[in-house]
Tab-separated table of C-alpha atoms and ligand atoms in Angstrom:
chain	number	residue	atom	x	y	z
O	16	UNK	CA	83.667	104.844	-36.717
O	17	UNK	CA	82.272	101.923	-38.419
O	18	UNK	CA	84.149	100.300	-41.074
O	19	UNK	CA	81.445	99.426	-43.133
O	20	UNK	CA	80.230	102.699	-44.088
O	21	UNK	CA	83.342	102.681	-46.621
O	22	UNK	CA	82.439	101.229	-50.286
O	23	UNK	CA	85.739	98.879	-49.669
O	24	UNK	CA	84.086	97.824	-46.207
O	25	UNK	CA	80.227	97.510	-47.422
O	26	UNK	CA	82.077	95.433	-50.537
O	27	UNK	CA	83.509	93.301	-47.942
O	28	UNK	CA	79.938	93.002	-46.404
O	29	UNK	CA	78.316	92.210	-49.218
O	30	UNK	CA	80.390	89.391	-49.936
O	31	UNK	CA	80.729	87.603	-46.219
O	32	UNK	CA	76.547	88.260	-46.924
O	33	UNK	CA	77.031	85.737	-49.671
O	34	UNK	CA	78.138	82.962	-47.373
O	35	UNK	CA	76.483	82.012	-44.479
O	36	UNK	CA	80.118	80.140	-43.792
O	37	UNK	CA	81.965	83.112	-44.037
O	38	UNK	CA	79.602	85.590	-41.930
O	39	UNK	CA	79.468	83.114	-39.090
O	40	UNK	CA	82.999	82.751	-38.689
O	41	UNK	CA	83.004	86.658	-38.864
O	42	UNK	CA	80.419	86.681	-36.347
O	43	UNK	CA	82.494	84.863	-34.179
O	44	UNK	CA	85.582	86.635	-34.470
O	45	UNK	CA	83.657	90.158	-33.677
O	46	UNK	CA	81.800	88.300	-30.928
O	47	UNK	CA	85.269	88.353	-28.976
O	48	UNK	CA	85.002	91.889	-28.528
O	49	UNK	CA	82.596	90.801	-25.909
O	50	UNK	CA	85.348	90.115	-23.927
O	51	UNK	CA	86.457	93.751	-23.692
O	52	UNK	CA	85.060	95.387	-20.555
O	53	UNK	CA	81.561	97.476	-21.566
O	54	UNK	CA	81.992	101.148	-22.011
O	55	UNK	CA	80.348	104.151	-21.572
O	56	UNK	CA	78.939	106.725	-23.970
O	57	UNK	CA	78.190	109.738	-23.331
O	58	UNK	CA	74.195	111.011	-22.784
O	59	UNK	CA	72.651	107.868	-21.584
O	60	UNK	CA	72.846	106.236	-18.933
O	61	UNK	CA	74.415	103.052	-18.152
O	62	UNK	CA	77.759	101.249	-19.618
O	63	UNK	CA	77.275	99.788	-23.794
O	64	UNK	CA	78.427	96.353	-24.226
O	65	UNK	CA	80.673	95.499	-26.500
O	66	UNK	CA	78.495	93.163	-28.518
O	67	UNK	CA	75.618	95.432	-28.599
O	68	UNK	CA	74.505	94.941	-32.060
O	69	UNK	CA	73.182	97.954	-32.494
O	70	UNK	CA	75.902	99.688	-31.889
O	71	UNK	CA	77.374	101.094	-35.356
O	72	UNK	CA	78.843	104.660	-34.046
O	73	UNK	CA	78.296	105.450	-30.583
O	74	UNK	CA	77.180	108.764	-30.801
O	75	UNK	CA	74.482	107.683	-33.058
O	76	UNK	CA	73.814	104.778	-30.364
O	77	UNK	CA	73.535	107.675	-27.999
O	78	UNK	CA	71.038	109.408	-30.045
O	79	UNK	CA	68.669	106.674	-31.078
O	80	UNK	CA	68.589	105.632	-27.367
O	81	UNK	CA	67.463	108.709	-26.260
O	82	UNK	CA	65.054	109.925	-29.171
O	83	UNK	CA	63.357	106.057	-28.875
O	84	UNK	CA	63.054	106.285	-25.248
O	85	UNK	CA	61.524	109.906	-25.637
O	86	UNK	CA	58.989	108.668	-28.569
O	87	UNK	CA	58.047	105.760	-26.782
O	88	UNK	CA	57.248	108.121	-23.511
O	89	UNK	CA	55.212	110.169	-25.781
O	90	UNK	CA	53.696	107.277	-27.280
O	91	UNK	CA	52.315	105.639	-24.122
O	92	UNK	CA	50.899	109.246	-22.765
O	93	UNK	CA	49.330	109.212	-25.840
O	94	UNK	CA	47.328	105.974	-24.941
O	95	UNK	CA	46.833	107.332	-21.476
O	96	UNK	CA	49.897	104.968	-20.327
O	97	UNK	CA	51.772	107.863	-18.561
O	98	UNK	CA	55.106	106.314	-16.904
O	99	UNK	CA	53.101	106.835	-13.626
O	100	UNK	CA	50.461	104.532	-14.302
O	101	UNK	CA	52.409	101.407	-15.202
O	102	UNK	CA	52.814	98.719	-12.575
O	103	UNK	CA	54.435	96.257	-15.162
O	104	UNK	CA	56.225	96.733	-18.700
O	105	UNK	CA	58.050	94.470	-21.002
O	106	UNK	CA	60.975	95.493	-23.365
O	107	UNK	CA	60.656	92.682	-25.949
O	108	UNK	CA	63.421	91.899	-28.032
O	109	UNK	CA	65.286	94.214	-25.859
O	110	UNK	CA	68.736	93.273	-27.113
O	111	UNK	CA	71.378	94.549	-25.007
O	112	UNK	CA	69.214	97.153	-23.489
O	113	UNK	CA	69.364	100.593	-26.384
O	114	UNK	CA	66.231	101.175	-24.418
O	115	UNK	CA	65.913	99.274	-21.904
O	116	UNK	CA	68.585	101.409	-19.845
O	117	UNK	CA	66.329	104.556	-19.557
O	118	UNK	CA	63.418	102.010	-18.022
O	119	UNK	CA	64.399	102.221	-14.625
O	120	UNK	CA	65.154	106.474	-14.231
O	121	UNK	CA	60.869	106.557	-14.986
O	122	UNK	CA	59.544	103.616	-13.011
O	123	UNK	CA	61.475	101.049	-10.363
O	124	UNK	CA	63.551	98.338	-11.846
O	125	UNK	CA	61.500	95.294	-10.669
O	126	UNK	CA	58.500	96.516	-12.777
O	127	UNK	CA	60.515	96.049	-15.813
O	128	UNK	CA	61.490	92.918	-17.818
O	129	UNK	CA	63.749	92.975	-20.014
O	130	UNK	CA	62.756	89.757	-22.647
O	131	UNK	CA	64.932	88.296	-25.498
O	132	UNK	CA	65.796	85.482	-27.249
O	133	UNK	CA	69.396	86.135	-27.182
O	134	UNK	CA	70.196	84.595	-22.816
O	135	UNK	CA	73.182	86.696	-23.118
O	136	UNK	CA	71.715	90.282	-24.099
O	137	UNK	CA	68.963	89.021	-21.164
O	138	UNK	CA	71.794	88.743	-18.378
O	139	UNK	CA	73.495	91.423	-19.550
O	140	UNK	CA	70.370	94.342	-18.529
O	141	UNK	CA	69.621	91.973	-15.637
O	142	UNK	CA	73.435	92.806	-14.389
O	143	UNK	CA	73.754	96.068	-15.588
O	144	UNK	CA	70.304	97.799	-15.615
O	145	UNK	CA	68.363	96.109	-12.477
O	146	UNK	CA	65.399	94.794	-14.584
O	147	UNK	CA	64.384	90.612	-14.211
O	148	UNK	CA	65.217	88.857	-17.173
O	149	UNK	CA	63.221	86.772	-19.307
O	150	UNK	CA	64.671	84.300	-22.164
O	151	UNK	CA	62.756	82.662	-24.296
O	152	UNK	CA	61.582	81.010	-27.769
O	153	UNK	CA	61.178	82.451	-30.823
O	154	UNK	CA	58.131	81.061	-31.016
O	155	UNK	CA	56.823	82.511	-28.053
O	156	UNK	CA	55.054	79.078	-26.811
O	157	UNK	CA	56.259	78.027	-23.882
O	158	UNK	CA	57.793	80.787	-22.321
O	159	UNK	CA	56.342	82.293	-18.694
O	160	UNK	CA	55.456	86.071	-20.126
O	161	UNK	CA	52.719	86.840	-17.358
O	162	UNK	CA	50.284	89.787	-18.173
O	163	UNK	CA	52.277	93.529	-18.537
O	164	UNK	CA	50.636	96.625	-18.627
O	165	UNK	CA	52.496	97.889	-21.685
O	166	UNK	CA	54.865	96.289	-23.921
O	167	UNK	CA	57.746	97.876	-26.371
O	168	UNK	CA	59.125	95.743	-29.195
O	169	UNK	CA	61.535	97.923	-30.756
O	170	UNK	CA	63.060	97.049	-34.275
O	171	UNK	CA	61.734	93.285	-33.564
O	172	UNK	CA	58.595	92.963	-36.277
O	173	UNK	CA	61.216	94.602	-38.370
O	174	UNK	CA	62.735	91.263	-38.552
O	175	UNK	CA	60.326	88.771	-38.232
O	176	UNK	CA	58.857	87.059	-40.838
O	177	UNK	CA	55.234	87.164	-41.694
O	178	UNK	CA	54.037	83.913	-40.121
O	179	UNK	CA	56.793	85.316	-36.841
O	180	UNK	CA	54.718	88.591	-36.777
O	181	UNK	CA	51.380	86.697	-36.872
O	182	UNK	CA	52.959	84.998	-33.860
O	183	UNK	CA	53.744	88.221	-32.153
O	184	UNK	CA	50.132	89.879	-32.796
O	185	UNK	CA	48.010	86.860	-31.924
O	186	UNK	CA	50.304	86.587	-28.333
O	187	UNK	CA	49.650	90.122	-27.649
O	188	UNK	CA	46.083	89.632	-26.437
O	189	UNK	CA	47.514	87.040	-23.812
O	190	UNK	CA	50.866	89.453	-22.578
O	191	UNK	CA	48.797	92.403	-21.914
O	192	UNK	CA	46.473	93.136	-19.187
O	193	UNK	CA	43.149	94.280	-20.392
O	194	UNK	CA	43.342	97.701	-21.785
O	195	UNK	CA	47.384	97.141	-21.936
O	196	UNK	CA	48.931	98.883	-24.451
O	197	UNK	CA	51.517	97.423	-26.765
O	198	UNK	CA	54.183	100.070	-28.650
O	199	UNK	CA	55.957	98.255	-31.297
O	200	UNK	CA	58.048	99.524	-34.580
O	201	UNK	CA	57.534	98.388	-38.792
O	202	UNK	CA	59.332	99.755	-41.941
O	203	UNK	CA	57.198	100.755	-44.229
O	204	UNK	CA	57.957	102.735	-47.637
O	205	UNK	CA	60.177	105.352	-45.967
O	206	UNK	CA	62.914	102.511	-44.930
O	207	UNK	CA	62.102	100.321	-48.171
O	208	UNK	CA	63.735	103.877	-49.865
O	209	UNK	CA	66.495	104.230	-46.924
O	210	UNK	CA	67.354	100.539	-47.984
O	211	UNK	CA	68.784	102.216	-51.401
O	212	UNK	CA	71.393	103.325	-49.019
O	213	UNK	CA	72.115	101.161	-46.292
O	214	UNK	CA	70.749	97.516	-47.747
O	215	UNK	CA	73.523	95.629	-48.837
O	216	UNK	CA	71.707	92.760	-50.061
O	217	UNK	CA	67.668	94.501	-50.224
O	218	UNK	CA	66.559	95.738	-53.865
O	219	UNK	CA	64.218	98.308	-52.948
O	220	UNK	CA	62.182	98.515	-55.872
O	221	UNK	CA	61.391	95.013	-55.530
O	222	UNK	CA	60.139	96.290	-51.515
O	223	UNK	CA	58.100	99.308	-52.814
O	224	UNK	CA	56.399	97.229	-55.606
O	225	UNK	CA	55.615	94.395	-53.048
O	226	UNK	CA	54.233	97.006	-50.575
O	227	UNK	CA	51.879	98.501	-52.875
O	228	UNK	CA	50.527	95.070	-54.387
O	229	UNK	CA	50.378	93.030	-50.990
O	230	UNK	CA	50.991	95.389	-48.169
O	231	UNK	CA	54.126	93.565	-46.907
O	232	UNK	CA	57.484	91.883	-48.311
O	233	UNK	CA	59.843	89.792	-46.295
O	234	UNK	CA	63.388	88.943	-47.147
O	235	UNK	CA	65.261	86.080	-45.142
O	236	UNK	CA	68.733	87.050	-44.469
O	237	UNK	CA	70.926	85.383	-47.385
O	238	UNK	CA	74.257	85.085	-44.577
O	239	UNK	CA	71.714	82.922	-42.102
O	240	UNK	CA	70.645	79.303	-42.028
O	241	UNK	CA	67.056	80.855	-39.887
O	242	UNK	CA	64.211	81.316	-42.517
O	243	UNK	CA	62.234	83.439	-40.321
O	244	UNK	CA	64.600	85.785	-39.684
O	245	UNK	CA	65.015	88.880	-42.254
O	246	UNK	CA	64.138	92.104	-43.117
O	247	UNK	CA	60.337	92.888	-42.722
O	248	UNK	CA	58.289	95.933	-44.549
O	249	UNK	CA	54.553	96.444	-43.940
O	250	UNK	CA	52.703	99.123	-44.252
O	251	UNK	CA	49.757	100.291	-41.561
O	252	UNK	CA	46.679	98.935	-43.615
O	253	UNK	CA	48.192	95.437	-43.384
O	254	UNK	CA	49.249	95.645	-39.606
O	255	UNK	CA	45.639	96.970	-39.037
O	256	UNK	CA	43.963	93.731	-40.390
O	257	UNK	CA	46.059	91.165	-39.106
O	258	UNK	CA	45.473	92.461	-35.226
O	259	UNK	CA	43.678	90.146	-33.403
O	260	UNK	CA	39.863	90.328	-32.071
O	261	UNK	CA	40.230	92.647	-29.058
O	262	UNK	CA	43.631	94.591	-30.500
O	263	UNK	CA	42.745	97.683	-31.753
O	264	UNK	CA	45.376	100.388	-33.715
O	265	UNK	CA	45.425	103.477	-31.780
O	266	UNK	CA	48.118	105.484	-33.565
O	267	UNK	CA	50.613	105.363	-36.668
O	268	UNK	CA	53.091	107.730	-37.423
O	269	UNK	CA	55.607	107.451	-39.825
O	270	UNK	CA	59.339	107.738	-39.274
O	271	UNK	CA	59.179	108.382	-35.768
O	272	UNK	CA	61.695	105.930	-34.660
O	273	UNK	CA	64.548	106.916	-36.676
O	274	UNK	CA	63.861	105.573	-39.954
O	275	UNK	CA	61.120	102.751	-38.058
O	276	UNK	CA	57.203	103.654	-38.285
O	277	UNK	CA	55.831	103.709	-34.954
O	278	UNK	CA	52.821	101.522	-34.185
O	279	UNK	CA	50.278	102.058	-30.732
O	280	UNK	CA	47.864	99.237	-30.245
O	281	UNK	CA	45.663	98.767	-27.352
O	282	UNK	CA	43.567	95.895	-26.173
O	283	UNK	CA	40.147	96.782	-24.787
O	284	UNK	CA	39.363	96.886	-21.293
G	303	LIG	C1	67.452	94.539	-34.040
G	303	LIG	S1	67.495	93.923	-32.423
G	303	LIG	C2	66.743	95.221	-31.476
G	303	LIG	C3	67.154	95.215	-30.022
G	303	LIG	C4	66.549	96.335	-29.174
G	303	LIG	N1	65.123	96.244	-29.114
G	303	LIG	C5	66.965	97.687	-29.716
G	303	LIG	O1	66.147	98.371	-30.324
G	303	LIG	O2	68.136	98.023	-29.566
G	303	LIG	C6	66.235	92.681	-32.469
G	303	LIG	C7	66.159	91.855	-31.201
G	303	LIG	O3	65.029	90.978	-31.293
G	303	LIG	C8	65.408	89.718	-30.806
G	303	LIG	N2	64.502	88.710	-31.398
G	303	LIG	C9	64.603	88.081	-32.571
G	303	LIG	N3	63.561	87.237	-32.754
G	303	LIG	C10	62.788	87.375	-31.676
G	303	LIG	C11	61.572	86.789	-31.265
G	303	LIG	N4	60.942	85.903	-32.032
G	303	LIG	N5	61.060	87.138	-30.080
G	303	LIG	C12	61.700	88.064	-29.313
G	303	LIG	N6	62.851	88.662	-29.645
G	303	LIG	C13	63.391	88.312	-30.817
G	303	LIG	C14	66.844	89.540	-31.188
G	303	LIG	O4	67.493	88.588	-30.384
G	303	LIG	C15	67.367	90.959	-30.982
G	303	LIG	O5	67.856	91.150	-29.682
């Protein structure tokens, strides 16, 4: 059960979302449930760590994991990426592994890295799922990717500010192996209307309005001190002409992760 799907619990969010003091010493405090050996849920495989972020019920957990891994499956068969014909694949952003855990019953472990920002979500599917590990900047500079056949970012861009997504699509060209194929997930109008609902701090009229004027809206987090890090809305038109020479969109479909668009691009051979 999560407590903040009571009004007295989402009033309680809303205000430790007022102060970045407040959340971060509520961060902390939850954090410590880290220390509380992983458990498992039933349907997927693998244990759930206890700081899994994306954890809100379990069951749901168990069903996102599943239905994400399935649409991504679908989604790479689609671009003639069948499981089969991938030597090398990237979860990035993989947090503690939703996804990542179903990586390894489809193709061995060491053809999988699991990359994040976060070095302990890294470790964590390193230990627990087989994969290598990669940590690295936000800013992507720097860090060792090497060239993957096919990349996932799941509920990253989702996040990112615009000048962080720009970052993301211009690196694409130089992750992926010619004719690599890059699966990644966007809100778009559908989850600017969810927001209604599950937003504590989004006004989604103010999202729709910016959508249809500019194709995209971005909203820093008020409870962080990181400006690039929000909640991101754009819709396909916009994604399709910021992709880099040699990116080209293969497929769009709305809603198809959860309440996430889903988004196929492919770099020519
Ligand atoms: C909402 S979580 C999604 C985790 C996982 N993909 C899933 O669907 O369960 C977003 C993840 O992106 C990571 N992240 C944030 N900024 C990033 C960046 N610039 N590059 C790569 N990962 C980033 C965060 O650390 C976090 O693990």
């Amino acid at each position: 059960m999560n407590p903040f799907n009571s009004s007295f619990g989402r009033a309680c969010l809303r205000g430790l979302h007022r102060s970045p003091f407040l959340y971060g010493v509520a961060k902390r405090i939850f954090s410590a449930r880290g220390l509380l050996p992983p458990r498992a849920v039933h349907g997927i495989p693998g244990r759930v760590h206890r700081n899994d972020f994306m954890v809100s019920d379990p069951r749901h957990y168990a069903k996102t994991s599943k239905e994400h891994f399935e649409t991504l499956s679908e989604e790479l068969a689609f671009a003639d990426r069948e499981w089969s014909k991938i030597k090398s694949f990237i979860d990035f952003g993989c947090g503690y592994g939703r996804v990542t855990r179903w990586l390894p019953t489809v193709i061995p472990a060491d053809r999988v890295t699991a990359f994040d920002v976060n070095p302990k979500a890294v470790r964590w599917c390193e230990r627990e799922f087989g994969v290598r590990g990669l940590v690295g900047r936000p800013e992507i500079a720097g860090t060792p990717f090497g060239k993957y056949d096919a990349l996932f970012a799941c509920s990253v861009l989702t996040h990112l500010s615009e000048r962080m997504v720009d970052v993301f699509l211009q690196n694409l060209p130089k992750i992926l192996h010619p004719g690599g194929v890059a699966v990644f997930t966007g809100k778009a109008l559908n989850s600017a209307k969810m927001a209604r609902e599950t937003s504590v701090h989004l006004v989604s009229e103010v999202v729709e309005d910016s959508l249809e004027r500019d194709g995209f809206y971005f909203q820093a987090y008020p409870h962080y001190r990181i400006p690039d890090l929000g909640d991101t809305f754009f819709t396909p038109e916009w994604l399709a002409a910021r992709l880099p020479q040699g990116l080209n969109l293969v497929r769009h479909r709305t809603g198809k992760f959860w309440t996430h668009d889903s988004y196929v691009v492919r770099l020519e051979d």
